[in-house]
CSV table of C-alpha atoms in Angstrom, one decimal:
chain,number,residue,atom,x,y,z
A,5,UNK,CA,85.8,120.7,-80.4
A,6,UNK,CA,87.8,122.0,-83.0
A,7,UNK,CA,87.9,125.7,-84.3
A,8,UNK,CA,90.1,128.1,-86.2
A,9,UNK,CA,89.9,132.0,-86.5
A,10,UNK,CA,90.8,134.0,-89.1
A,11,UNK,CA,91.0,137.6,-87.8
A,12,UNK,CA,91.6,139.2,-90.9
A,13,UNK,CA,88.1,139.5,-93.0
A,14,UNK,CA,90.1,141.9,-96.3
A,15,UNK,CA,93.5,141.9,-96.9
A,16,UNK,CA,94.7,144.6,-99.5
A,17,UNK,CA,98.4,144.5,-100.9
A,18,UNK,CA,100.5,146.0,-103.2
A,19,UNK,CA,101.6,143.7,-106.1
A,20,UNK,CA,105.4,142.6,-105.2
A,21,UNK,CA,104.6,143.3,-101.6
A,22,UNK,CA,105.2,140.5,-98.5
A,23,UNK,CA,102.4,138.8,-97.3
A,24,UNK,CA,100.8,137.1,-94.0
A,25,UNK,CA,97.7,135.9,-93.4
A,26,UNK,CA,96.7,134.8,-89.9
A,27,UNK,CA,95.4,132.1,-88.4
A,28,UNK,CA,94.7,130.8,-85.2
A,29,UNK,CA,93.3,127.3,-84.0
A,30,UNK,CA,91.7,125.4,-81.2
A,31,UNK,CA,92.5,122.3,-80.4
A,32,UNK,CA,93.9,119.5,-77.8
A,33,UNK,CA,96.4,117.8,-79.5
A,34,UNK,CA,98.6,117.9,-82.3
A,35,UNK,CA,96.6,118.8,-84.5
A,36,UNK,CA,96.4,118.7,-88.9
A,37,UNK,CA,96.4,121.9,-89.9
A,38,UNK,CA,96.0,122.9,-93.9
A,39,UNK,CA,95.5,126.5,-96.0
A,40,UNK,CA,93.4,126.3,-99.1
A,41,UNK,CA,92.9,129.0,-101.6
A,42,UNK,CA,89.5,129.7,-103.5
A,43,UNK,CA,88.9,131.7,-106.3
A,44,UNK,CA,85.5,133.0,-107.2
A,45,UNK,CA,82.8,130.2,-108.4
A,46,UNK,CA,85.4,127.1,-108.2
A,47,UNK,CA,86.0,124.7,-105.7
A,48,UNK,CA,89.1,124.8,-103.4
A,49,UNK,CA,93.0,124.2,-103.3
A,50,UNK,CA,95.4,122.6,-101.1
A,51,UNK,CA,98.2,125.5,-100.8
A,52,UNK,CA,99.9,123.3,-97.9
A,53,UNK,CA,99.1,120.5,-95.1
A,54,UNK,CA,101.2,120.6,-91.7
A,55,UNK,CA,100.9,117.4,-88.9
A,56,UNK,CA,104.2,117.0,-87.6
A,57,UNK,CA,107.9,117.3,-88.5
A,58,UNK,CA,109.5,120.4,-90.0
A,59,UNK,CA,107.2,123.8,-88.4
A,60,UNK,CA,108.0,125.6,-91.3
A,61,UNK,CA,105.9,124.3,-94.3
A,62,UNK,CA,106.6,124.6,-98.0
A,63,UNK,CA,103.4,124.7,-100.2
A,64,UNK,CA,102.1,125.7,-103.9
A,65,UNK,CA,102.9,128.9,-105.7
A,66,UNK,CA,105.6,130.1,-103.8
A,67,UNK,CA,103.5,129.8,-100.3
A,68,UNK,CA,104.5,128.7,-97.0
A,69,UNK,CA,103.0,128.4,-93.0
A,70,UNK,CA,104.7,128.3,-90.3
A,71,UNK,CA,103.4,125.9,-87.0
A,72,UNK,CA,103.8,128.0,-83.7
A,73,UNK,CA,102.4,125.7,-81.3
A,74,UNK,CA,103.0,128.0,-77.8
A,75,UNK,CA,100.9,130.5,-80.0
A,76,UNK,CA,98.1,128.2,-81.4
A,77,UNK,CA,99.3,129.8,-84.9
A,78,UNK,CA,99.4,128.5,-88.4
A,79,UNK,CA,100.4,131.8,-90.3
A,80,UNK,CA,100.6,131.8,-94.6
A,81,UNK,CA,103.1,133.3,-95.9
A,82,UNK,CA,104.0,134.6,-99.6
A,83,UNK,CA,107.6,137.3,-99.9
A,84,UNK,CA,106.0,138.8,-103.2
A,85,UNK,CA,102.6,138.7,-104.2
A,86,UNK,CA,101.4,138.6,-107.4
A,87,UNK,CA,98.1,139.7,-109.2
A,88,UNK,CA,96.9,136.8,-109.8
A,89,UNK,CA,97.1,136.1,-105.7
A,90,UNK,CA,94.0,137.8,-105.6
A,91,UNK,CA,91.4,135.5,-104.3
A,92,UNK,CA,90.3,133.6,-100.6
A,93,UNK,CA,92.1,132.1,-98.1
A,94,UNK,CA,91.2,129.4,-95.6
A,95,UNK,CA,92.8,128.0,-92.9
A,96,UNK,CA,91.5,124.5,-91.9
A,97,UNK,CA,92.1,122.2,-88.9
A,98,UNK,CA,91.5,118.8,-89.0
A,99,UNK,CA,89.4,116.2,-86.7
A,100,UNK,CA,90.5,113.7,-84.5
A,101,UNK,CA,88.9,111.0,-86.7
A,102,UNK,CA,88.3,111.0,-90.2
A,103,UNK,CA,89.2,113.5,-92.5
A,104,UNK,CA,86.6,116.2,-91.1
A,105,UNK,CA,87.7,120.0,-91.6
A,106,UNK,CA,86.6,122.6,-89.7
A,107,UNK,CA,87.5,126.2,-91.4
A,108,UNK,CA,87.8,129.2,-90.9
A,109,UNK,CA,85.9,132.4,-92.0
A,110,UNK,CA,88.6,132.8,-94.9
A,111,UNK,CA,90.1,135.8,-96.1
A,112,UNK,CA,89.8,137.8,-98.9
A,113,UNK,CA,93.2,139.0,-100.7
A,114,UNK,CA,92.7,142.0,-102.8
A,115,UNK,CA,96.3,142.7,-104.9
A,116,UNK,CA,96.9,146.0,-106.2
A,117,UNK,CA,98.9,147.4,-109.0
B,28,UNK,CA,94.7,112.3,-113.3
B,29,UNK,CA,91.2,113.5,-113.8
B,30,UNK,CA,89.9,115.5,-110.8
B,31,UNK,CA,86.8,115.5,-108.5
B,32,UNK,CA,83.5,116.0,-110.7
B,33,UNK,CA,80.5,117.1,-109.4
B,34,UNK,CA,77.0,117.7,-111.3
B,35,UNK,CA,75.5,119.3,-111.9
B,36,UNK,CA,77.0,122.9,-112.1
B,37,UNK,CA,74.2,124.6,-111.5
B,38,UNK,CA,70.4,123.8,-109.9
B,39,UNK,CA,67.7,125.9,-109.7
B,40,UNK,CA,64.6,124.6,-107.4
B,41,UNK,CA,61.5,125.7,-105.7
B,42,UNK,CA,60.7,125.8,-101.7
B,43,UNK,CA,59.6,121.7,-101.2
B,44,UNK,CA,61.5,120.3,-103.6
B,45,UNK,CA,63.8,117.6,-103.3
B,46,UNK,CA,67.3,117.5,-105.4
B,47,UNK,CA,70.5,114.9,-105.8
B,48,UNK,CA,73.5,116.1,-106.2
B,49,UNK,CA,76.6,113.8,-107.4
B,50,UNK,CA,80.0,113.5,-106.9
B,51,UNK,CA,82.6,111.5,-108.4
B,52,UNK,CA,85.9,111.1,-106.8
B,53,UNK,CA,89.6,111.2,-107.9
B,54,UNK,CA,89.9,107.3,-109.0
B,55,UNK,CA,91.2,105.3,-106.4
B,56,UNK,CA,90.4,107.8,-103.6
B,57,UNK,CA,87.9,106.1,-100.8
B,58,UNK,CA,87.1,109.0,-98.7
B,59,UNK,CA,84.3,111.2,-99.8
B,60,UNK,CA,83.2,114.9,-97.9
B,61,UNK,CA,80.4,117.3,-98.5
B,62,UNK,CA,80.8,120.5,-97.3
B,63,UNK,CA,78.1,123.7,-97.7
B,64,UNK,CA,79.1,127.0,-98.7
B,65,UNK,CA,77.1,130.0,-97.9
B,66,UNK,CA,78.3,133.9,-97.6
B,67,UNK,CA,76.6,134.2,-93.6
B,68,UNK,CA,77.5,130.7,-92.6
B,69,UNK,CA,81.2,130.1,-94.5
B,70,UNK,CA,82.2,126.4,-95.1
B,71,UNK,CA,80.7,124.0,-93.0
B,72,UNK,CA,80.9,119.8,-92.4
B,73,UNK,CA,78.0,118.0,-94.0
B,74,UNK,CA,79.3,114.1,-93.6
B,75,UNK,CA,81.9,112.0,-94.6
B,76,UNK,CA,81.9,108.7,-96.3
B,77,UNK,CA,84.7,105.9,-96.4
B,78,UNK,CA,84.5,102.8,-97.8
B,79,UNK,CA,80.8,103.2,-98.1
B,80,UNK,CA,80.2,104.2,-94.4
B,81,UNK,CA,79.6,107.5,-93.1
B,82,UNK,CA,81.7,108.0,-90.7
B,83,UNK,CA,81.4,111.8,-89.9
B,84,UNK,CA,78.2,113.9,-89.7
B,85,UNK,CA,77.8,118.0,-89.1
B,86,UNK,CA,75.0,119.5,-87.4
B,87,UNK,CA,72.6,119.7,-90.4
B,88,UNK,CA,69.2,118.5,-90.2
B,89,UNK,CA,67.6,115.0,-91.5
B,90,UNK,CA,66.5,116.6,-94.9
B,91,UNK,CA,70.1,116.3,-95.9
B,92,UNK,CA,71.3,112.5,-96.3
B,93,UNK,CA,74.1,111.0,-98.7
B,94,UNK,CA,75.6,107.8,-99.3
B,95,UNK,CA,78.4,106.4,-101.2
B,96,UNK,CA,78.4,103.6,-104.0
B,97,UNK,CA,81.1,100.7,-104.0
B,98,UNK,CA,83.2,102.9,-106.7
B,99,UNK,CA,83.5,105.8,-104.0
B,100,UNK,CA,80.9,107.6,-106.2
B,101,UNK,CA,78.5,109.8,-103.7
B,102,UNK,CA,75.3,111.4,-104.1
B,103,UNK,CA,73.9,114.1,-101.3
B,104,UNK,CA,70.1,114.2,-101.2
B,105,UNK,CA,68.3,117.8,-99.9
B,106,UNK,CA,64.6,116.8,-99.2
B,107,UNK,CA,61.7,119.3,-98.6
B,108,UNK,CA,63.8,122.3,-99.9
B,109,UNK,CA,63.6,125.6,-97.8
B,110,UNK,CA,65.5,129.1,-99.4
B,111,UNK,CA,68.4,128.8,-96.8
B,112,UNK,CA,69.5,125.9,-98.8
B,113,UNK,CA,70.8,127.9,-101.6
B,114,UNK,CA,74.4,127.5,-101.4
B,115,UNK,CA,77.5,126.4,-103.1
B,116,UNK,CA,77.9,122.2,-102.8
B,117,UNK,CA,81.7,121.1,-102.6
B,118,UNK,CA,82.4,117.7,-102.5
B,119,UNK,CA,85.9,116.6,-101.9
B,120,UNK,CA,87.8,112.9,-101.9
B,121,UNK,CA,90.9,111.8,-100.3
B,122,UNK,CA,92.9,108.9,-100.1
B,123,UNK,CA,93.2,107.6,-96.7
B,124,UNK,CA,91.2,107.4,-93.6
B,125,UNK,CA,92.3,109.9,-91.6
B,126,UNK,CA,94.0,113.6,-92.3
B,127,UNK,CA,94.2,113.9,-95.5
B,128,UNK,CA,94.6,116.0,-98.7
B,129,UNK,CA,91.3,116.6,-99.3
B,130,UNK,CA,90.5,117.3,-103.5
B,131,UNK,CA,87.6,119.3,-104.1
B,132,UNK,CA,85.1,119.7,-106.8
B,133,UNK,CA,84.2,122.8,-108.5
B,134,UNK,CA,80.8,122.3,-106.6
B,135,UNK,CA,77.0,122.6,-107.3
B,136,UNK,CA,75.4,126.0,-107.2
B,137,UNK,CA,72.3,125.3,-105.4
B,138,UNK,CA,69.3,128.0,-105.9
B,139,UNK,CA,66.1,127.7,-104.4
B,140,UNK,CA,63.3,130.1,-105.0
């Protein structure tokens, strides 16, 4: 079965700042592998799908992942955040049939001035 | 393009009750997913419809049942309503079958008291 770990529960950055948010998956094959971003009382966003191709993945807003597949990573990346940033993060891997998504605990991006 | 509506907003019940929750997909989408949002348990797989059929069910118990109309329009059904239903509701759609984009709702704010 499929499964993804965030490790990082609170991320704090300075506004401007470089910034990477882990995530790891489990999972026999190649798998489809997404970030979404939720802010408080809405619904999610697609920042960026990955299934094959290029391992470096261009999203929304300036955000991009990288695929490491000898390190079962799928790392989001931003070189400057801004304030408005600020919200949760999930990492998502995606079943073998369907379009089923299992997540991850999500992390929480705090931006600071 | 109008996106993934979901009513209503907000629900208030009480323990034993039963409540239907709707979702209308982006038009032309086929795919329709519920997912459950809670601060202990995080996002979690409710079941998937396509084309009228579910085709992908979590690990939630019978109270919860859903189904899909012919114009991809869902509905999720909670039956017998317990307080560890309160939760955020997030319906999303998607185009194709498998490992897709998936478009979510701004969701249904379940409380049960």
């Amino acid at each position: 079965a499929q499964s993804v770990t965030q490790p990082d529960i609170h991320i704090t950055v300075s506004e401007g700042a470089s910034l990477e948010l882990r995530c790891n998956y489990s999972y026999g094959a190649t798998p489809y592998l997404f970030w979404y971003v939720q802010s408080p009382g809405q619904g999610l966003q697609l920042l960026l799908k990955y299934f094959s191709g290029d391992t470096l993945v261009q999203g929304i807003k300036g955000f991009e992942a990288e695929f490491k597949r000898s390190q079962s990573s799928f790392n989001l990346r931003k070189p400057s955040v801004h304030w408005s940033d600020a919200a949760e993060y999930f990492c998502a891997v995606g079943a073998e049939y369907g379009n089923k998504l299992v997540f991850g605990a999500g992390t929480i991006l705090r931006v600071k001035s | 393009k109008a996106g993934v509506t979901q009513t209503p907003r907000y629900l208030i019940k009480t323990r034993g009750q039963q409540v239907t929750l709707s979702c209308s997909p982006i038009s032309g989408h086929r795919s329709v997913s519920w997912y459950q949002q809670t601060p202990g348990q995080g996002l979690q797989f409710l079941f998937e419809y396509f084309s009228e059929t579910q085709r992908n069910k979590g690990n939630f118990p019978g109270r919860f049942s859903g189904r899909q109309f012919s114009n991809s329009r869902s509905e999720m059904n909670v039956s017998t309503l317990e307080l560890g239903d309160s939760a955020l509701y997030l319906c999303a759609s998607s185009y194709g079958p498998v490992g897709e984009k998936l478009f979510f709702g701004s969701g249904t704010q379940l409380s049960v008291l």
